[in-house]
C-alpha positions in Angstrom: 0.1 0.4 0.2 1.3 3.4 -1.2 1.6 6.1 1.8 0.0 9.8 0.9 2.9 12.7 0.5 1.7 15.0 1.9 3.6 17.2 -0.7 0.9 16.3 -3.0 -2.2 17.2 -0.3 0.2 20.6 0.8 0.6 21.8 -3.7 -3.5 21.9 -4.2 -3.6 25.2 -1.8 -5.9 23.5 0.5 -6.1 22.7 4.2 -2.8 21.4 5.1 -1.5 25.4 2.9 -3.3 26.6 6.7 0.5 26.3 8.2 1.9 28.4 5.0 1.5 32.3 5.0 -1.5 32.7 3.0 -0.3 35.0 -0.6 -1.4 35.9 -3.5 -4.5 36.8 -2.5 -7.4 37.5 -5.3 -7.5 41.9 -6.8 -10.0 43.9 -5.8 -13.0 44.1 -8.9 -15.3 47.8 -8.8 -17.8 45.6 -9.2 -17.5 42.1 -8.7 -17.5 39.4 -10.9 -21.4 36.7 -11.1 -20.3 33.7 -9.3 -19.2 30.7 -10.8 -21.5 30.0 -13.8 -24.4 27.5 -13.4 -25.6 24.5 -15.3 -29.6 24.0 -15.9 -31.4 22.5 -13.2 -32.2 19.4 -12.4 -34.3 17.6 -9.4 -32.4 15.6 -7.3 -33.0 13.4 -4.8 -31.2 10.9 -2.0 -32.8 8.4 -2.5 -32.3 9.1 -6.8 -28.4 9.5 -6.0 -28.7 6.3 -4.6 -30.8 4.3 -6.8 -28.5 5.7 -9.1 -25.7 3.9 -7.0 -27.3 0.5 -7.6 -27.5 0.9 -10.9 -23.9 2.4 -11.4 -22.8 -1.0 -9.8 -24.4 -3.7 -11.6 -22.8 -2.5 -14.9 -19.0 -3.2 -15.5 -17.0 -0.4 -14.1 -15.5 2.0 -16.5 -12.7 3.8 -15.7 -11.8 7.9 -16.3 -10.3 9.2 -18.8 -7.4 10.4 -18.6 -6.6 13.4 -17.4 -6.1 16.7 -19.6 -2.1 17.2 -20.3 -1.5 20.2 -19.3 -3.0 19.4 -16.3 1.0 17.1 -15.7 2.9 20.6 -15.9 1.0 21.8 -12.8 3.4 20.4 -10.1 3.5 21.5 -6.3 5.4 25.7 -7.2 2.5 26.4 -10.5 -0.1 24.4 -8.0 0.3 27.5 -5.2 0.5 29.8 -6.8 -3.2 29.3 -8.2 -6.5 30.7 -5.3 -9.7 30.5 -6.1 -11.1 34.3 -6.3 -12.9 35.4 -2.7 -15.3 36.9 -5.1 -17.2 33.4 -6.4 -17.3 32.1 -4.5 -20.2 29.9 -4.3 -22.9 31.3 -1.8 -20.8 35.0 -0.6 -24.0 36.2 1.4 -27.3 34.2 2.0 -29.0 32.6 5.3 -25.9 29.9 5.7 -22.5 30.8 7.2 -19.6 29.8 5.2 -19.5 30.4 1.2 -17.6 28.1 -0.8 -14.4 28.2 -2.5 -13.4 25.4 -5.0 -9.6 23.3 -5.8 -8.3 23.6 -9.2 -6.7 20.2 -10.1 -3.3 19.3 -11.2 -0.8 16.9 -11.1 -1.5 15.5 -7.5 -5.7 15.6 -8.0 -5.6 15.3 -12.4 -9.0 13.9 -12.6 -11.9 16.2 -12.5 -14.6 15.6 -10.6 -18.5 17.0 -11.1 -19.5 19.9 -8.6 -23.5 21.8 -8.5 -24.9 23.4 -6.4 -28.4 22.6 -4.3 -31.2 24.5 -3.6 -34.5 23.8 -3.0 -34.7 20.2 -4.5 -32.8 20.8 -7.2 -29.4 21.0 -8.2 -27.9 23.3 -11.5 -23.7 22.5 -12.4 -20.4 24.5 -10.9 -18.9 25.3 -14.7 -15.4 26.0 -14.8 -14.3 28.5 -15.7 -11.0 29.9 -15.4 -12.2 33.7 -14.4 -12.9 32.0 -11.6 -9.1 31.8 -10.3 -6.6 34.0 -10.3 -2.6 32.0 -12.4 -0.4 34.6 -12.2 1.1 33.5 -15.4 -2.5 34.8 -18.2 -0.5 33.2 -20.6 -0.6 29.7 -19.2 -4.8 30.4 -18.2 -5.4 30.6 -22.0 -3.8 27.1 -23.1 -6.6 25.3 -20.5 -9.2 23.2 -22.2 -13.0 24.7 -21.3 -13.8 21.6 -19.5 -10.9 21.3 -17.5 -12.3 20.8 -14.1 -12.1 20.9 -10.0 -10.3 18.7 -8.2 -12.7 19.2 -5.3 -14.3 22.3 -2.8 -13.4 23.9 1.1 -15.9 25.6 3.6 -14.7 28.7 4.3 -14.7 29.7 8.3 -17.1 32.5 7.3 -17.4 35.1 4.8 -14.1 37.3 4.2 -12.4 35.2 5.5 -9.1 32.9 3.5 -8.5 29.7 6.1 -10.9 26.7 5.6 -12.3 23.8 8.5 -13.4 21.2 6.2 -12.0 20.0 2.9 -12.8 17.1 -0.2 -10.4 17.0 -2.8 -8.5 13.8 -3.6 -10.1 10.1 -3.9 -12.7 9.7 -1.5 -10.9 12.0 1.2 -12.0 14.9 3.6 -11.3 16.9 6.6 -10.8 19.2 9.0 -9.3 21.6 11.0 -10.5 20.7 14.0 -11.4 22.3 17.5 -8.0 24.6 17.1 -8.0 25.2 13.1 -5.1 22.5 12.1 -5.3 19.7 10.1 -4.0 16.7 10.5 -5.5 13.1 10.2 -7.7 12.8 7.7 -10.6 10.5 6.5 -12.0 8.2 3.3 -14.7 7.7 2.5 -14.0 3.9 2.2 -11.2 1.8 2.2 -10.7 -1.9 -0.2 -8.1 -4.6 0.7 -5.8 -2.2 2.6 -2.9 -4.5 3.4 -3.3 -6.8 1.0 -0.7 -8.6 -1.1 -2.9 -7.6 -4.0 -3.0 -3.6 -4.8 -5.4 -1.4 -2.6 -8.0 0.2 -4.7 -8.8 4.0 -3.8 -12.2 4.4 -5.3 -13.4 8.1 -6.0 -16.4 10.8 -5.1 -16.7 10.9 -8.8 -20.3 13.6 -8.0 -21.3 16.3 -5.2 -24.5 17.7 -4.3 -23.6 21.2 -2.1 -26.6 21.6 -0.7 -27.3 26.1 0.3 -27.5 25.5 4.7 -31.4 27.1 5.5 -29.7 29.3 8.3 -26.5 30.0 10.4 -27.9 26.9 12.8 -28.5 24.6 9.9 -25.4 21.9 9.0 -24.0 22.2 5.6 -25.6 18.9 4.1 -23.0 17.7 1.0 -24.1 14.6 -1.3 -21.5 12.1 -3.2 -21.2 9.4 -5.5 -18.3 7.1 -5.2 -17.3 4.3 -8.2 -14.5 2.4 -8.5 -13.5 -1.2 -9.7 -15.3 -2.9 -6.5 -18.0 -1.3 -5.6 -20.3 2.4 -5.6 -21.9 4.2 -3.4 -24.5 7.5 -2.1 -23.3 9.1 1.0 -24.7 12.5 2.9 -22.3 13.5 4.7 -23.1 16.2 7.4 -20.9 18.6 8.3 -21.9 20.9 12.0 -19.0 23.1 12.6 -19.3 24.7 16.4 -16.6 24.5 19.0 -15.8 20.6 17.8 -17.1 20.0 13.9 -18.9 17.4 13.3 -19.5 15.4 9.6 -22.6 13.2 9.9 -21.9 10.0 7.1 -24.8 7.6 6.4 -23.1 5.6 2.8 -25.8 3.3 1.3 -22.4 0.7 -0.8 -23.2 -1.9 -3.9 -20.6 -4.6 -4.2 -19.8 -4.5 -7.7 -17.3 -7.7 -7.4 -16.2 -9.9 -4.4 -14.3 -7.4 -2.3 -10.8 -9.6 0.4 -11.5 -6.4 2.8 -14.1 -3.2 3.2 -12.8 -0.8 5.1 -16.4 1.0 6.6 -15.0 4.8 7.9 -11.0 4.8 7.8 -9.2 6.6 8.7 -5.6 8.2 7.5 -3.0 9.7 10.2 1.2 9.7 10.0 3.0 9.2 12.9 7.3 9.0 12.3 8.5 8.2 16.4 6.7 9.7 19.6 8.3 9.1 23.1 8.1 5.8 23.1 10.2 5.4 20.0 12.9 7.5 20.7 15.2 4.8 19.6 14.4 5.8 16.4 14.6 9.6 16.7 16.3 10.9 13.8 15.7 14.5 13.8 16.2 17.4 16.7 11.9 17.4 18.1 11.3 15.1 20.4 8.4 14.1 18.6 6.4 14.1 14.7 2.9 12.2 14.7 -0.2 13.3 13.3 -2.2 11.4 15.9 -0.5 9.2 18.4 -2.9 6.1 19.1 -5.2 4.6 18.5 -8.5 4.6 21.1 -11.0 2.1 20.7 -14.5 2.0 22.8 -15.4 -1.4 23.0 -19.2 -2.9 22.7 -18.7 -4.2 26.0 -17.4 -1.0 27.6 -13.6 -1.9 27.0 -11.4 1.3 26.9 -7.8 0.4 24.5 -5.4 2.5 24.5 -2.9 1.3 22.0 -0.1 3.3 21.2 1.0 3.7 17.8 5.0 2.6 16.2 6.5 3.1 13.1 6.7 -0.9 12.1 9.4 -2.4 10.0 6.9 -3.7 7.2 4.0 -2.8 7.1 1.3 -4.9 9.8 -1.9 -5.4 10.4 -3.3 -6.0 13.7 -7.1 -6.1 13.9 -8.7 -5.7 17.5 -12.5 -7.9 17.7 -15.9 -7.4 18.9 -19.4 -6.5 18.4 -21.3 -3.1 17.4 -18.5 -1.3 19.2 -19.1 2.3 20.8 -16.5 4.4 19.1 -12.9 4.4 17.6 -9.5 7.0 16.5 -6.7 8.3 15.7 -6.0 9.9 18.4 -3.6 12.8 19.3 -3.6 12.8 23.2 -0.2 14.1 24.2 -1.1 18.5 23.2 1.7 19.6 25.2 3.4 21.7 22.8 7.2 21.3 24.1 6.4 17.8 23.9 7.4 18.3 19.8 8.9 21.9 19.7 7.0 22.8 16.3 6.3 25.8 15.9 5.2 26.0 12.0 3.4 22.4 11.9 2.3 22.0 15.3 1.4 19.0 16.6 0.2 19.9 19.1 -3.4 21.5 17.9 -3.8 18.6 15.6 -7.6 16.9 15.8 -8.3 13.1 16.3 -10.6 11.7 14.3 -13.2 9.9 16.7 -16.1 6.9 14.4 -19.4 7.2 16.9 -21.1 4.7 15.2 -25.4 5.3 14.8 -26.7 2.0 15.5 -25.4 -2.0 16.2 -22.9 -2.8 13.7 -23.5 -6.4 14.2 -19.8 -8.4 14.7 -16.7 -7.9 12.8 -12.5 -5.8 14.3 -11.6 -2.5 14.1 -8.1 -3.4 12.3 -5.4 -0.9 12.8 -3.2 -0.6 10.1 0.8 0.7 10.4 3.7 1.3 7.7 7.5 1.5 7.4 8.3 5.9 7.0 11.7 7.4 7.5 10.1 11.1 8.0 7.0 13.4 7.5 5.5 13.0 4.5 3.6 10.3 4.5 0.7 9.6 6.0 1.9 5.4 7.5 -1.3 5.0 9.6 -4.5 3.6 8.6 -7.8 3.0 11.8 -10.6 1.5 10.0 -14.1 -1.8 10.7 -13.6 -4.6 9.0 -17.4 -6.6 8.9 -17.7 -10.0 10.2 -18.7 -11.2 7.2 -17.8 -10.8 3.2 -18.8 -9.3 0.9 -19.7 -10.7 -2.2 -20.7 -9.3 -5.2 -24.3 -7.3 -5.1 -24.5 -7.0 -1.7 -25.6 -3.2 0.1 -24.3 -1.9 2.3 -25.9 1.3 4.9 -23.2 2.1 7.4 -24.2 4.7 9.1 -21.2 7.0 11.4 -20.2 10.5 13.0 -16.9 11.6 12.9 -15.8 13.1 15.8 -13.0 15.6 14.6 -11.8 16.9 19.0 -8.4 16.8 20.8 -10.4 14.1 23.1 -12.4 11.4 22.4 -16.4 13.0 22.8 -16.8 10.8 26.1 -14.0 9.9 27.6 -14.1 8.0 30.9 -14.5 9.5 33.5 -13.7 6.5 36.1 -11.3 4.9 35.5 -7.6 6.2 34.5 -6.6 6.8 30.9 -2.9 6.4 29.6 -0.9 10.0 28.9 3.0 8.3 28.1 4.3 5.2 26.9 8.0 4.6 27.3 10.5 2.0 26.7 14.1 0.6 27.4 16.9 -0.8 29.1 15.5 -3.4 31.0 16.6 -4.0 34.5 17.0 -1.1 37.5 18.5 2.1 37.4 21.6 3.1 39.4 22.2 -0.5 39.1 24.8 -2.5 37.0 21.9 -3.6 34.3 21.7 -7.8 33.8 23.6 -8.7 30.4 20.4 -10.4 29.3 19.8 -8.1 26.3 16.3 -9.7 25.6 15.6 -8.0 29.4 13.0 -4.5 28.4 12.0 -2.4 31.1 8.1 -0.9 29.5 6.8 2.7 31.3 3.5 4.0 31.1 1.9 6.2 32.9 -2.0 6.9 34.1 -4.8 9.6 34.9 -7.4 10.8 36.1 -10.4 8.4 37.7 -9.6 7.6 40.9 -5.9 7.9 40.6 -7.2 11.6 41.0 -7.6 11.4 44.3 -5.3 8.7 45.9 -1.9 9.6 47.6 0.7 7.9 47.6 0.1 3.3 47.9 2.5 0.1 46.9 -0.2 -1.5 46.2 -2.2 -1.1 43.1 -1.3 -4.5 41.3 -0.3 -4.0 36.5 -1.9 -6.8 35.4 0.5 -8.1 32.3 -0.1 -10.1 30.3 2.3 -10.5 27.2 1.4 -12.9 23.5 5.6 -15.0 24.9 7.6 -14.1 26.5 7.4 -13.3 30.5 8.0 -10.0 32.6 9.3 -9.4 35.7 10.1 -6.6 38.1 6.2 -4.8 38.2 4.9 -2.5 39.7 3.8 0.9 39.9 3.8 4.0 41.9 2.5 7.7 42.2 5.1 10.6 40.0 6.2 12.7 42.5 4.6 16.4 42.6 2.9 15.5 39.4 -1.7 13.5 38.9 -0.1 10.4 37.4 0.8 7.1 38.2 3.3 4.5 36.8 3.0 1.2 36.3 6.8 -1.1 35.4 7.7 -4.0 34.4 10.6 -5.8 32.2 9.6 -7.9 29.6 12.1 -10.0 28.6 12.0 -12.1 25.0 14.0 -13.3 22.5 13.4 -13.7 18.9 12.3 -11.6 16.8 8.2 -12.2 16.5 6.6 -9.7 17.9 5.0 -9.5 21.7 1.5 -8.5 21.8 0.9 -7.8 25.6 -1.8 -5.8 27.2 -1.4 -4.4 30.7 -4.1 -2.3 33.1 -4.1 -1.5 36.8 -6.3 -3.1 39.8 -6.8 -2.7 42.5 -7.6 -5.9 45.2 -10.8 -6.2 42.0 -11.6 -3.3 41.5 -10.8 -2.0 37.9 -8.6 1.6 38.2 -8.1 2.1 34.5 -8.5 1.6 30.4 -6.6 -1.8 28.6 -3.2 -0.8 27.8 -2.0 -2.4 24.4 1.4 -2.9 22.7 3.2 -4.6 20.0 7.2 -4.9 20.6 9.4 -5.8 17.6 12.6 -6.5 19.7 14.5 -6.8 16.8 13.3 -3.7 14.6 16.5 -1.5 12.7 15.4 2.5 12.3 13.6 3.0 8.9 
């Protein structure tokens, strides 16, 4: 599975460009030209879109035509010079709060999508015009085909604003800037055959319908048609900004062929290294990641935290469940001192929490970790895989909410949560270390829940379970001068095979913390 380059996303001038200074804004006009040209009106409904997707899946897949030849010349530098003109945005005035600007095609997002403006059940296609963009090079604009098209769109933070909070662009990707107006992890409409022996498939949103909001309190609604070699689908997105942006997704999916692995509500993020993998750090910054762990709230009510790792080969871990209450790729460490980066602002990157609407049945949350040697690649994927295989002609419906948040929307208050994971040489600090090179010490910090009001005591037990090897020197202490409780233990495991670890805190018969899961790769070498 190929990773997604941040440079490719940044080239669009879209969400990732929020970390850069904005330059080259549209010039002022004495008389503003009209908004983008619109086609003839045609009736639209979600049920009609659903029927269209179903009929599409019943036919052989037809690949989109090749992009216009000139698009290959719009590289990173060229794309940065192209700006959608603010005076051409959709709904510059009206009852809603968020005008819309459109993305130009480029060599990284070369296939155009069809965009429609929707109002009162009537859809009108948004017709491409080079006049809608500021190219900084009139001669280049003259070379563009009249039907070049757009590559996506973004919702601006408000009228007269030059920053956005929600964007759709590329395959079935979309993303929000979260609570702190900083883009990070992304969502996708669907994941097909991720981390499988055969190449991964990337279905595309080929057409969108953008619906005018009824008032400032109403959500912004987007409809989309998905198409790919193995699947077609009809989507409805209901986006609400608020303090925490939330996108409610309804996905009706129709299988065109048998599919080996379908990933529902897929999330994509970046993890290079954190405090748990300092042995691989090659950059001066202490940590570099958009997300530092996978959080799961299982159908039985258990809370799980699995810190991310930068593997030396592609690895997929499955967490079996029945109708999970939620899962997400989260950024729990939000202290600037942990990153020391005042350009990328990793401490402000939002997590994405998936909240299923209704029961999802049996299946598994899968986590895919892909090796990376830089921060420019999205190398982490998480999604839900239904237990039942997807076969030709199957119809699936999933509904869920995506919270672009700094924390889980319903964090547990009755148990402690993991806030840090460390590991290093086994043995006792300050004493001569054991010569056993296979011994490794793990340190896990917990905060919150019943731990908050406890004074120092020494009868709390770390319940540690390894998949192989053995554990000793296990104990729990309260870190002096803090509200953190620290579990420590040594693991001895020979050989190269991964070791799956599980740990939680217990006092007598009471569980004090969520469950920490980890996969230790004993003899891994830096990427």
